[in-house]
Tab-separated table of C-alpha atoms and ligand atoms in Angstrom:
chain	number	residue	atom	x	y	z
A	8	MET	CA	18.629	12.966	25.739
A	9	THR	CA	19.398	9.583	24.236
A	10	GLU	CA	23.055	10.133	23.197
A	11	ASN	CA	24.582	8.397	26.207
A	12	HIS	CA	22.230	5.462	26.289
A	13	THR	CA	23.915	2.156	25.653
A	14	LEU	CA	23.241	-1.537	25.668
A	15	THR	CA	25.717	-3.911	27.277
A	16	VAL	CA	25.841	-7.277	25.584
A	17	ARG	CA	27.701	-10.173	27.154
A	18	ASP	CA	28.709	-12.994	24.862
A	19	ASN	CA	28.414	-16.047	27.125
A	20	ARG	CA	30.496	-18.084	24.711
A	21	THR	CA	33.576	-16.004	25.510
A	22	GLY	CA	32.574	-13.915	28.544
A	23	GLU	CA	33.366	-10.766	26.570
A	24	GLU	CA	31.187	-7.692	26.983
A	25	TYR	CA	30.315	-5.117	24.362
A	26	GLU	CA	28.747	-1.714	24.802
A	27	LEU	CA	26.505	-0.727	21.932
A	28	PRO	CA	25.030	2.764	21.514
A	29	ILE	CA	21.238	3.140	21.561
A	30	THR	CA	19.915	5.848	19.257
A	31	ASP	CA	16.214	6.619	18.748
A	32	GLY	CA	15.260	3.415	20.525
A	33	THR	CA	17.339	1.285	18.181
A	34	VAL	CA	20.731	-0.372	18.104
A	35	ARG	CA	22.602	-0.791	14.864
A	36	ALA	CA	22.599	-4.356	13.570
A	37	SER	CA	26.116	-3.761	12.247
A	38	ASP	CA	27.318	-3.103	15.838
A	39	PHE	CA	26.539	-6.725	16.675
A	40	ASN	CA	28.847	-7.867	13.924
A	41	GLN	CA	31.982	-7.282	16.069
A	42	ILE	CA	30.691	-9.899	18.540
A	43	GLY	CA	32.550	-13.149	18.128
A	44	LYS	CA	34.198	-11.973	14.917
A	45	SER	CA	37.371	-13.845	14.028
A	46	ALA	CA	39.124	-15.326	11.038
A	47	ASP	CA	36.736	-18.323	11.173
A	48	ASP	CA	33.602	-16.530	12.346
A	49	PRO	CA	31.853	-13.728	10.393
A	50	GLY	CA	30.492	-12.258	13.666
A	51	LEU	CA	27.017	-12.137	15.118
A	52	ALA	CA	24.099	-11.283	12.834
A	53	LEU	CA	20.429	-10.614	13.605
A	54	TYR	CA	17.713	-12.994	12.387
A	55	ASP	CA	14.380	-11.286	11.668
A	56	PRO	CA	12.150	-12.898	9.006
A	57	GLY	CA	9.488	-10.415	7.926
A	58	PHE	CA	11.417	-7.532	9.566
A	59	THR	CA	9.015	-7.621	12.495
A	60	ASN	CA	11.475	-5.785	14.759
A	61	THR	CA	13.945	-4.223	12.378
A	62	ALA	CA	13.905	-0.581	11.264
A	63	SER	CA	15.124	-0.337	7.677
A	64	THR	CA	15.188	3.438	7.442
A	65	ARG	CA	14.731	6.788	9.079
A	66	SER	CA	11.612	8.356	7.639
A	67	SER	CA	9.680	11.568	8.079
A	68	VAL	CA	6.782	10.651	5.790
A	69	THR	CA	4.207	8.819	7.919
A	70	TYR	CA	3.817	8.374	11.664
A	71	ILE	CA	1.755	5.562	13.183
A	72	ASP	CA	1.069	4.893	16.860
A	73	GLY	CA	-0.827	1.631	16.773
A	74	ASP	CA	-1.759	1.577	20.449
A	75	LYS	CA	-3.309	5.008	20.305
A	76	GLY	CA	-4.845	4.620	16.827
A	77	ILE	CA	-2.851	7.539	15.386
A	78	LEU	CA	-1.976	7.946	11.711
A	79	GLU	CA	-0.303	11.139	10.473
A	80	TYR	CA	1.130	12.127	7.098
A	81	ARG	CA	4.046	14.548	7.554
A	82	GLY	CA	2.647	15.300	11.015
A	83	TYR	CA	-0.948	16.036	9.922
A	84	PRO	CA	-3.649	13.773	11.439
A	85	ILE	CA	-5.391	11.581	8.875
A	86	GLU	CA	-8.809	12.687	10.186
A	87	GLN	CA	-8.125	16.324	9.297
A	88	LEU	CA	-6.668	15.487	5.909
A	89	ALA	CA	-9.622	13.245	5.016
A	90	GLU	CA	-12.101	15.931	6.017
A	91	LYS	CA	-10.464	19.079	4.686
A	92	SER	CA	-7.986	18.174	1.969
A	93	THR	CA	-7.978	16.666	-1.517
A	94	PHE	CA	-6.022	13.657	-2.703
A	95	LEU	CA	-3.711	15.739	-4.895
A	96	GLU	CA	-2.949	18.134	-2.055
A	97	VAL	CA	-2.149	15.137	0.170
A	98	ALA	CA	0.042	13.657	-2.575
A	99	TYR	CA	1.933	16.961	-2.735
A	100	LEU	CA	2.304	16.949	1.048
A	101	LEU	CA	3.640	13.394	1.093
A	102	ILE	CA	6.153	13.998	-1.672
A	103	HIS	CA	7.333	17.521	-0.841
A	104	GLY	CA	7.046	17.291	2.940
A	105	GLU	CA	4.850	20.358	3.319
A	106	LEU	CA	1.504	21.665	2.190
A	107	PRO	CA	1.566	23.604	-1.092
A	108	THR	CA	1.138	27.362	-1.383
A	109	GLU	CA	-1.693	28.438	-3.655
A	110	LYS	CA	0.701	28.832	-6.579
A	111	GLN	CA	2.430	25.493	-5.945
A	112	HIS	CA	-0.949	23.783	-5.702
A	113	GLU	CA	-2.169	25.304	-8.950
A	114	GLN	CA	1.014	24.248	-10.741
A	115	TRP	CA	0.894	20.711	-9.229
A	116	VAL	CA	-2.746	20.111	-10.185
A	117	HIS	CA	-2.068	21.494	-13.664
A	118	GLU	CA	0.933	19.222	-14.160
A	119	ILE	CA	-0.842	16.088	-12.935
A	120	THR	CA	-3.937	16.871	-14.996
A	121	PHE	CA	-1.953	17.329	-18.199
A	122	HIS	CA	0.029	14.117	-17.878
A	123	THR	CA	-2.974	11.799	-17.602
A	124	PHE	CA	-2.726	10.578	-21.210
A	125	VAL	CA	-0.561	7.543	-21.911
A	126	HIS	CA	1.329	6.702	-25.092
A	127	GLU	CA	-0.887	4.957	-27.646
A	128	ASN	CA	1.525	2.035	-27.828
A	129	LEU	CA	0.812	1.314	-24.189
A	130	LYS	CA	-2.852	1.090	-25.094
A	131	SER	CA	-1.943	-1.585	-27.650
A	132	GLN	CA	-0.021	-3.452	-24.971
A	133	LEU	CA	-3.081	-3.463	-22.711
A	134	GLN	CA	-5.264	-4.602	-25.597
A	135	GLY	CA	-2.983	-7.613	-25.997
A	136	PHE	CA	-4.104	-9.071	-22.674
A	137	ARG	CA	-6.690	-11.853	-22.548
A	138	TYR	CA	-10.301	-10.804	-21.937
A	139	ASP	CA	-10.215	-12.183	-18.386
A	140	ALA	CA	-6.817	-10.751	-17.365
A	141	HIS	CA	-6.669	-9.628	-13.741
A	142	PRO	CA	-6.506	-5.807	-13.701
A	143	MET	CA	-3.641	-5.877	-11.165
A	144	GLY	CA	-1.548	-7.982	-13.563
A	145	MET	CA	-2.313	-5.473	-16.323
A	146	LEU	CA	-1.486	-2.539	-14.059
A	147	LEU	CA	1.779	-3.942	-12.829
A	148	SER	CA	3.086	-4.713	-16.300
A	149	SER	CA	1.958	-1.401	-17.782
A	150	VAL	CA	3.564	0.602	-14.951
A	151	GLY	CA	6.790	-1.315	-15.557
A	152	ALA	CA	6.471	-0.678	-19.303
A	153	LEU	CA	6.299	3.086	-18.719
A	154	SER	CA	10.059	3.051	-18.055
A	155	THR	CA	10.628	2.190	-21.714
A	156	PHE	CA	8.746	5.307	-22.797
A	157	TYR	CA	10.764	7.597	-20.526
A	158	PRO	CA	14.348	6.272	-20.593
A	159	GLU	CA	15.618	9.519	-19.001
A	160	ALA	CA	13.891	8.285	-15.809
A	161	ARG	CA	17.014	6.344	-14.958
A	162	ASN	CA	18.684	9.658	-13.987
A	163	ILE	CA	17.291	9.349	-10.506
A	164	HIS	CA	19.682	11.883	-8.964
A	165	ASP	CA	18.477	14.735	-11.185
A	166	PRO	CA	15.672	16.460	-9.223
A	167	ASP	CA	13.960	17.892	-12.334
A	168	ILE	CA	13.874	14.546	-14.124
A	169	ARG	CA	12.705	12.874	-10.926
A	170	HIS	CA	9.899	15.401	-10.592
A	171	ASP	CA	8.682	14.698	-14.153
A	172	GLN	CA	8.435	10.961	-13.464
A	173	ILE	CA	6.592	11.534	-10.175
A	174	VAL	CA	4.042	13.696	-11.970
A	175	ARG	CA	3.692	11.154	-14.765
A	176	LEU	CA	3.177	8.231	-12.414
A	177	ILE	CA	0.558	9.929	-10.239
A	178	ALA	CA	-1.184	11.236	-13.368
A	179	LYS	CA	-1.203	7.991	-15.354
A	180	MET	CA	-2.101	5.467	-12.653
A	181	PRO	CA	-5.863	6.206	-12.849
A	182	THR	CA	-5.724	5.949	-16.648
A	183	LEU	CA	-3.984	2.572	-16.548
A	184	GLY	CA	-6.249	1.332	-13.734
A	185	ALA	CA	-9.433	2.431	-15.509
A	186	TRP	CA	-8.344	0.902	-18.809
A	187	SER	CA	-7.597	-2.410	-17.117
A	188	PHE	CA	-11.171	-2.308	-15.775
A	189	ARG	CA	-12.699	-1.467	-19.178
A	190	HIS	CA	-10.660	-4.215	-20.813
A	191	ALA	CA	-12.283	-6.909	-18.667
A	192	GLN	CA	-15.684	-5.603	-19.711
A	193	GLY	CA	-14.874	-5.474	-23.400
A	194	LYS	CA	-15.648	-1.766	-23.431
A	195	PRO	CA	-13.656	0.881	-25.299
A	196	TYR	CA	-11.018	2.670	-23.263
A	197	VAL	CA	-12.062	6.207	-22.308
A	198	TYR	CA	-9.485	8.981	-22.687
A	199	PRO	CA	-8.871	11.316	-19.749
A	200	ASP	CA	-11.043	14.417	-19.412
A	201	ASN	CA	-8.789	17.231	-18.255
A	202	ASP	CA	-11.713	19.433	-17.195
A	203	LEU	CA	-12.430	17.086	-14.320
A	204	THR	CA	-10.750	16.639	-10.941
A	205	TYR	CA	-8.502	13.652	-10.261
A	206	THR	CA	-11.247	11.397	-8.896
A	207	GLU	CA	-13.954	12.723	-11.246
A	208	ASN	CA	-11.727	11.974	-14.207
A	209	PHE	CA	-11.092	8.471	-12.858
A	210	LEU	CA	-14.851	7.861	-12.579
A	211	SER	CA	-15.300	9.186	-16.115
A	212	MET	CA	-12.649	6.824	-17.509
A	213	LEU	CA	-14.325	3.948	-15.674
A	214	PHE	CA	-17.987	4.535	-16.453
A	215	LYS	CA	-18.424	6.899	-19.432
A	216	MET	CA	-20.352	5.401	-22.318
A	217	SER	CA	-21.857	7.314	-25.269
A	218	GLU	CA	-22.548	10.621	-23.522
A	219	GLN	CA	-20.597	13.665	-24.740
A	220	LYS	CA	-19.447	14.456	-21.251
A	221	TYR	CA	-19.553	12.296	-18.164
A	222	ASN	CA	-20.801	14.127	-15.088
A	223	PRO	CA	-19.796	12.153	-12.016
A	224	ASP	CA	-21.894	12.528	-8.886
A	225	PRO	CA	-19.829	14.901	-6.685
A	226	ARG	CA	-20.688	12.826	-3.593
A	227	LEU	CA	-19.133	9.734	-5.170
A	228	ALA	CA	-16.095	11.687	-6.336
A	229	LYS	CA	-15.698	13.042	-2.791
A	230	ALA	CA	-16.038	9.563	-1.228
A	231	LEU	CA	-13.367	8.255	-3.597
A	232	GLU	CA	-11.197	11.254	-2.700
A	233	VAL	CA	-11.475	10.296	0.999
A	234	LEU	CA	-10.660	6.641	0.264
A	235	PHE	CA	-7.652	7.729	-1.806
A	236	ILE	CA	-6.388	9.936	1.045
A	237	LEU	CA	-6.758	7.084	3.549
A	238	HIS	CA	-4.754	4.719	1.355
A	239	ALA	CA	-2.028	7.166	0.267
A	240	ASP	CA	0.671	5.912	2.652
A	241	HIS	CA	1.167	3.587	5.598
A	242	GLU	CA	4.927	3.739	6.343
A	243	GLN	CA	7.060	0.585	5.909
A	244	ASN	CA	4.453	-1.961	4.791
A	245	CYS	CA	5.147	-4.831	2.393
A	246	SER	CA	4.718	-2.913	-0.884
A	247	THR	CA	6.580	0.175	0.336
A	248	ASN	CA	9.395	-2.053	1.452
A	249	ALA	CA	9.354	-3.644	-2.024
A	250	VAL	CA	9.602	-0.216	-3.691
A	251	ARG	CA	12.460	0.788	-1.390
A	252	SER	CA	14.253	-2.518	-1.798
A	253	VAL	CA	14.034	-2.515	-5.596
A	254	GLY	CA	14.681	1.257	-5.691
A	255	SER	CA	17.875	0.763	-3.670
A	256	SER	CA	19.422	-0.754	-6.816
A	257	GLN	CA	18.994	2.761	-8.300
A	258	VAL	CA	16.602	1.516	-10.959
A	259	ASP	CA	14.100	4.002	-12.452
A	260	PRO	CA	10.927	4.802	-10.432
A	261	TYR	CA	8.561	3.031	-12.860
A	262	SER	CA	10.332	-0.277	-12.250
A	263	ALA	CA	10.459	0.367	-8.495
A	264	VAL	CA	6.749	1.263	-8.336
A	265	SER	CA	5.787	-1.766	-10.423
A	266	SER	CA	7.364	-3.911	-7.703
A	267	GLY	CA	5.104	-2.136	-5.202
A	268	VAL	CA	2.070	-2.994	-7.345
A	269	ALA	CA	3.258	-6.622	-7.432
A	270	ALA	CA	3.555	-6.749	-3.629
A	271	LEU	CA	0.128	-5.210	-3.197
A	272	TYR	CA	-1.355	-7.839	-5.537
A	273	GLY	CA	-0.743	-10.491	-2.841
A	274	PRO	CA	-3.761	-11.494	-0.700
A	275	LEU	CA	-1.988	-10.817	2.585
A	276	HIS	CA	-1.550	-7.202	1.653
A	277	GLY	CA	-4.096	-5.679	-0.717
A	278	GLY	CA	-6.740	-8.361	-0.832
A	279	ALA	CA	-8.470	-8.343	2.575
A	280	ASN	CA	-11.475	-6.191	1.621
A	281	GLU	CA	-12.403	-8.679	-1.069
A	282	ALA	CA	-12.295	-11.403	1.595
A	283	VAL	CA	-14.609	-9.325	3.815
A	284	LEU	CA	-17.139	-9.070	1.025
A	285	LYS	CA	-17.048	-12.820	0.394
A	286	MET	CA	-17.472	-13.458	4.129
A	287	LEU	CA	-20.511	-11.148	4.377
A	288	LYS	CA	-22.109	-12.804	1.347
A	289	ARG	CA	-21.512	-16.224	2.835
A	290	ILE	CA	-23.119	-15.243	6.144
A	291	GLY	CA	-26.065	-13.995	4.085
A	292	THR	CA	-28.554	-12.999	6.806
A	293	PRO	CA	-28.174	-11.456	10.301
A	294	ASP	CA	-29.636	-14.544	12.037
A	295	LYS	CA	-26.561	-16.556	10.898
A	296	ILE	CA	-24.141	-14.180	12.645
A	297	PRO	CA	-24.059	-15.808	16.142
A	298	ALA	CA	-23.156	-19.206	14.654
A	299	PHE	CA	-20.503	-17.558	12.505
A	300	ILE	CA	-18.982	-15.754	15.508
A	301	GLU	CA	-18.911	-19.038	17.444
A	302	GLY	CA	-16.956	-20.611	14.567
A	303	VAL	CA	-14.465	-17.719	14.648
A	304	LYS	CA	-14.003	-18.117	18.402
A	305	LYS	CA	-13.349	-21.836	17.974
A	306	GLY	CA	-10.572	-20.899	15.528
A	307	GLU	CA	-12.383	-22.337	12.501
A	308	GLU	CA	-11.893	-19.110	10.557
A	309	LYS	CA	-11.106	-15.430	10.951
A	310	LEU	CA	-13.441	-12.485	11.128
A	311	MET	CA	-12.033	-10.764	8.060
A	312	GLY	CA	-11.616	-6.998	8.311
A	313	PHE	CA	-10.853	-7.278	12.019
A	314	GLY	CA	-7.456	-7.001	13.699
A	315	HIS	CA	-4.237	-5.326	12.651
A	316	ARG	CA	-0.521	-5.912	13.189
A	317	VAL	CA	-0.012	-2.295	14.237
A	318	TYR	CA	-3.356	-0.886	15.378
A	319	LYS	CA	-4.305	-2.452	18.691
A	320	ASN	CA	-6.940	0.062	19.775
A	321	PHE	CA	-8.702	1.146	16.642
A	322	ASP	CA	-7.783	1.726	13.016
A	323	PRO	CA	-8.369	5.463	12.467
A	324	ARG	CA	-9.013	4.804	8.774
A	325	ALA	CA	-11.932	2.492	9.639
A	326	THR	CA	-13.661	5.266	11.590
A	327	ILE	CA	-13.412	7.627	8.603
A	328	ILE	CA	-14.562	4.988	6.120
A	329	LYS	CA	-17.681	4.319	8.169
A	330	LYS	CA	-18.722	7.915	7.575
A	331	ALA	CA	-18.020	7.637	3.836
A	332	VAL	CA	-20.279	4.564	3.696
A	333	ASP	CA	-23.341	6.717	4.432
A	334	ASP	CA	-22.423	9.282	1.766
A	335	VAL	CA	-21.984	6.619	-0.902
A	336	PHE	CA	-25.134	4.694	-0.014
A	337	ALA	CA	-27.129	7.951	-0.150
A	338	VAL	CA	-26.351	7.930	-3.892
A	339	THR	CA	-26.200	4.237	-4.756
A	340	GLY	CA	-28.813	2.870	-2.370
A	341	VAL	CA	-27.866	0.788	0.659
A	342	ASN	CA	-25.829	-2.336	0.048
A	343	PRO	CA	-27.848	-5.090	1.798
A	344	LEU	CA	-24.595	-6.470	3.206
A	345	LEU	CA	-24.257	-3.318	5.335
A	346	GLU	CA	-26.812	-4.609	7.813
A	347	ILE	CA	-24.785	-7.789	8.301
A	348	ALA	CA	-21.529	-5.851	8.629
A	349	GLN	CA	-22.971	-3.515	11.257
A	350	GLU	CA	-24.490	-6.335	13.260
A	351	LEU	CA	-21.236	-8.332	13.078
A	352	GLU	CA	-19.311	-5.326	14.320
A	353	ARG	CA	-21.777	-4.710	17.150
A	354	ILE	CA	-21.626	-8.309	18.364
A	355	ALA	CA	-17.847	-8.602	18.008
A	356	LEU	CA	-17.134	-5.376	19.868
A	357	GLU	CA	-19.104	-6.659	22.874
A	358	ASP	CA	-17.502	-10.098	22.863
A	359	ASP	CA	-14.618	-10.870	25.198
A	360	TYR	CA	-12.786	-12.935	22.546
A	361	PHE	CA	-12.329	-9.828	20.386
A	362	ILE	CA	-11.944	-7.358	23.268
A	363	SER	CA	-9.201	-9.349	24.992
A	364	ARG	CA	-7.253	-9.772	21.739
A	365	LYS	CA	-7.668	-6.091	20.843
A	366	LEU	CA	-9.435	-6.920	17.590
A	367	TYR	CA	-11.249	-3.971	16.026
A	368	PRO	CA	-12.541	-3.247	12.528
A	369	ASN	CA	-9.681	-2.299	10.203
A	370	VAL	CA	-9.682	-0.211	7.014
A	371	ASP	CA	-10.901	-3.161	4.964
A	372	PHE	CA	-14.037	-3.922	6.942
A	373	TYR	CA	-16.174	-1.313	5.173
A	374	SER	CA	-14.159	-0.333	2.080
A	375	GLY	CA	-15.270	-3.404	0.094
A	376	LEU	CA	-18.918	-2.473	0.658
A	377	ILE	CA	-18.289	0.987	-0.752
A	378	TYR	CA	-16.396	-0.343	-3.743
A	379	GLU	CA	-19.142	-2.825	-4.528
A	380	ALA	CA	-21.770	-0.091	-4.273
A	381	LEU	CA	-19.692	1.892	-6.785
A	382	GLN	CA	-20.025	-1.124	-9.142
A	383	PHE	CA	-16.428	-2.285	-8.909
A	384	PRO	CA	-15.856	-6.024	-9.233
A	385	PRO	CA	-13.656	-7.457	-6.428
A	386	GLU	CA	-10.602	-7.743	-8.722
A	387	MET	CA	-10.593	-3.938	-8.968
A	388	PHE	CA	-10.380	-3.352	-5.213
A	389	THR	CA	-6.605	-3.680	-5.126
A	390	VAL	CA	-6.251	-1.374	-8.135
A	391	LEU	CA	-8.181	1.226	-6.120
A	392	PHE	CA	-5.550	0.787	-3.419
A	393	ALA	CA	-2.557	0.961	-5.799
A	394	ILE	CA	-3.575	4.254	-7.422
A	395	PRO	CA	-3.391	6.417	-4.286
A	396	ARG	CA	-0.575	4.379	-2.709
A	397	THR	CA	1.597	5.447	-5.661
A	398	ALA	CA	1.924	8.857	-3.956
A	399	GLY	CA	3.218	7.187	-0.777
A	400	TRP	CA	5.554	4.859	-2.673
A	401	LEU	CA	7.049	7.828	-4.502
A	402	ALA	CA	7.420	9.902	-1.324
A	403	GLN	CA	9.284	6.980	0.243
A	404	TRP	CA	11.338	6.459	-2.913
A	405	VAL	CA	12.438	10.120	-2.985
A	406	GLU	CA	13.399	9.849	0.666
A	407	LEU	CA	15.414	6.710	-0.112
A	408	VAL	CA	17.235	8.272	-3.065
A	409	ASP	CA	18.222	11.332	-0.996
A	410	ASP	CA	19.225	9.337	2.087
A	411	LYS	CA	23.013	9.108	2.282
A	412	GLU	CA	22.783	6.285	4.830
A	413	GLN	CA	20.915	3.954	2.472
A	414	LYS	CA	22.655	1.187	0.610
A	415	ILE	CA	21.531	-1.451	-1.852
A	416	ALA	CA	19.182	-3.776	0.076
A	417	ARG	CA	21.008	-7.015	0.631
A	418	PRO	CA	19.972	-9.021	3.713
A	419	LYS	CA	22.072	-11.765	5.232
A	420	GLN	CA	21.000	-15.378	5.406
A	421	ILE	CA	21.578	-18.335	7.661
A	422	TYR	CA	22.769	-20.972	5.244
A	423	THR	CA	21.163	-24.369	5.901
A	424	GLY	CA	22.173	-26.308	2.802
A	425	ASP	CA	24.896	-28.817	1.964
A	426	ARG	CA	28.576	-27.931	1.637
A	427	ARG	CA	31.495	-29.143	-0.434
A	428	LEU	CA	29.719	-31.923	-2.265
A	429	ASP	CA	31.655	-33.643	-5.032
A	430	PHE	CA	29.962	-33.209	-8.379
A	431	VAL	CA	29.114	-36.475	-10.119
A	432	SER	CA	28.520	-36.058	-13.840
A	433	ALA	CA	25.096	-36.846	-15.354
A	434	GLN	CA	26.499	-39.874	-17.142
A	435	GLU	CA	27.760	-41.262	-13.845
A	436	ARG	CA	24.546	-40.452	-11.862
A	437	TRP	CA	22.160	-41.878	-14.450
A	438	LYS	CA	24.018	-45.127	-14.960
B	16	CMC	N1	-10.530	-12.978	13.597
B	16	CMC	C1	-10.402	-13.824	14.645
B	16	CMC	N2	-9.311	-13.920	15.408
B	16	CMC	C2	-8.283	-13.121	15.105
B	16	CMC	C3	-8.340	-12.206	14.029
B	16	CMC	C4	-9.522	-12.159	13.279
B	16	CMC	N3	-9.636	-11.301	12.250
B	16	CMC	N4	-7.173	-11.531	13.949
B	16	CMC	C5	-6.415	-12.017	14.950
B	16	CMC	N5	-7.075	-12.965	15.631
B	16	CMC	C6	-6.618	-13.674	16.825
B	16	CMC	C7	-5.530	-14.677	16.465
B	16	CMC	O1	-6.095	-15.925	16.167
B	16	CMC	C8	-4.736	-14.690	17.750
B	16	CMC	O2	-5.452	-15.415	18.694
B	16	CMC	P1	-4.680	-16.340	19.763
B	16	CMC	O3	-3.881	-15.383	20.586
B	16	CMC	O4	-5.757	-17.036	20.507
B	16	CMC	O5	-3.828	-17.261	18.955
B	16	CMC	C9	-4.769	-13.228	18.201
B	16	CMC	O6	-6.003	-12.715	17.672
B	16	CMC	C10	-3.595	-12.392	17.729
B	16	CMC	O7	-3.567	-12.451	16.300
B	16	CMC	P2	-2.238	-12.448	15.424
B	16	CMC	O8	-2.456	-13.328	14.240
B	16	CMC	O9	-1.053	-12.699	16.291
B	16	CMC	O10	-2.161	-10.933	14.990
B	16	CMC	P3	-1.248	-10.373	13.834
B	16	CMC	O11	-0.860	-9.022	14.262
B	16	CMC	O12	-0.158	-11.318	13.468
B	16	CMC	O13	-2.235	-10.334	12.594
B	16	CMC	C11	-3.813	-9.574	11.000
B	16	CMC	C12	-2.851	-9.193	12.127
B	16	CMC	C13	-4.346	-8.301	10.339
B	16	CMC	C14	-3.028	-10.366	9.920
B	16	CMC	C15	-4.944	-10.426	11.576
B	16	CMC	O14	-5.632	-9.703	12.566
B	16	CMC	C16	-5.900	-10.914	10.500
B	16	CMC	O15	-5.626	-11.919	9.846
B	16	CMC	N6	-7.045	-10.202	10.286
B	16	CMC	C17	-7.982	-10.582	9.256
B	16	CMC	C18	-7.458	-10.159	7.888
B	16	CMC	C19	-7.584	-8.659	7.667
B	16	CMC	O16	-8.610	-8.063	7.926
B	16	CMC	N7	-6.506	-8.055	7.117
B	16	CMC	C20	-6.465	-6.629	6.809
B	16	CMC	C21	-5.465	-5.907	7.635
B	16	CMC	S1	-5.587	-4.131	7.424
B	16	CMC	C22	-4.878	-3.826	5.881
B	16	CMC	C23	-3.627	-2.992	5.893
B	16	CMC	O17	-3.414	-2.183	6.810
B	16	CMC	O18	-2.839	-3.159	4.951
């Protein structure tokens, strides 16, 4: 029972006390606004750069308990989903809130499969990029451009129209991602193959050359499926917050999702696995590890792929990825950097510096090794994150659109600039 829980706040400026209701472990920021409010004072506000202790929404999509290392989508543990489900089933679960019946699943897979093609004009847009364009830049602009092909998408309150755009986005992301990859290599874009599964088709669009039909190794397709499931959602992270914030203006979902791609492009969000790979290459051989660890402990640099803002025990995704590493290397041969990664992990997990700070391998520690073994250049790593995260962004966007409590995102500020200056014309100032 939390209904009667309250917080008493005493304003020491005036001696006045206020009783604020506590609901679900939170107090409403707007309840603070009555404190000190007068004709000359707008009332108390909360200051929270980076929203480190501010809930922006109620959500039933993803649950995380960082201390216990728990991640659940719609209540289902990530371990079970990664082992027993497929990415498209998980995408359905995230968006619809429950697992599909056989008929719903069949219909969902059919719809996604038959919307994988993109308009030919979009292909021309991609071809207009320079040969060395970053694939994330290409992806973000082409996702945004999709809104111009489907102007009805702006009817965000019509469930049928909304459904069509969700299907289109999930279906077309691999096509756009794969074409951005082929572009950098100067290779022709490969059209989707609708006989293949979601991840098989993605591999085909990435790697098919002159063969009539590309037959992806099922073990690689399965490993990619697991990686896609692990990356499908992670509650209110930077890119999801971007999608929600932009979506709160009631813009179409293509524009909202393109803002998520933009946020993910940033190195603090989607780029850590690339940094892990660079770090492992720099270390080079296992005998250099102790000196490297000493440098980390002296604060000279970070052990990339270790530590997490939320997970302070272990990152459940890292445990699953470690298993996928073996499956992938069974096909591709072992990445020589694996030995260094394993030895680094072993040493760090026994070292008091890392133990006392609760630093454990995170999702990015091993994913870069897998991606490299699959022949992806580092610039593609974030694209491989954006494709599955689209399902999570859309699930969160649907929740936002249907949430009567949500408003256009519009934070307050603490103004620190000048006031009431007298304008001096250019002629006067430049005299
Ligand atoms: N290597 C060495 N020391 C570290 C590391 C690390 N990777 N991470 C944290 N620390 C230390 C940090 O210096 C601080 O030490 P002290 O208390 O002596 O000042 C202490 O541990 C607490 O760190 P923090 O910076 O307060 O922790 P945070 O929650 O703000 O940062 C983090 C979390 C993920 C940004 C950070 O651990 C980090 O930079 N890790 C390396 C980058 C990385 O792997 N990022 C991927 C995150 S997972 C991707 C995702 O979920 O989206």
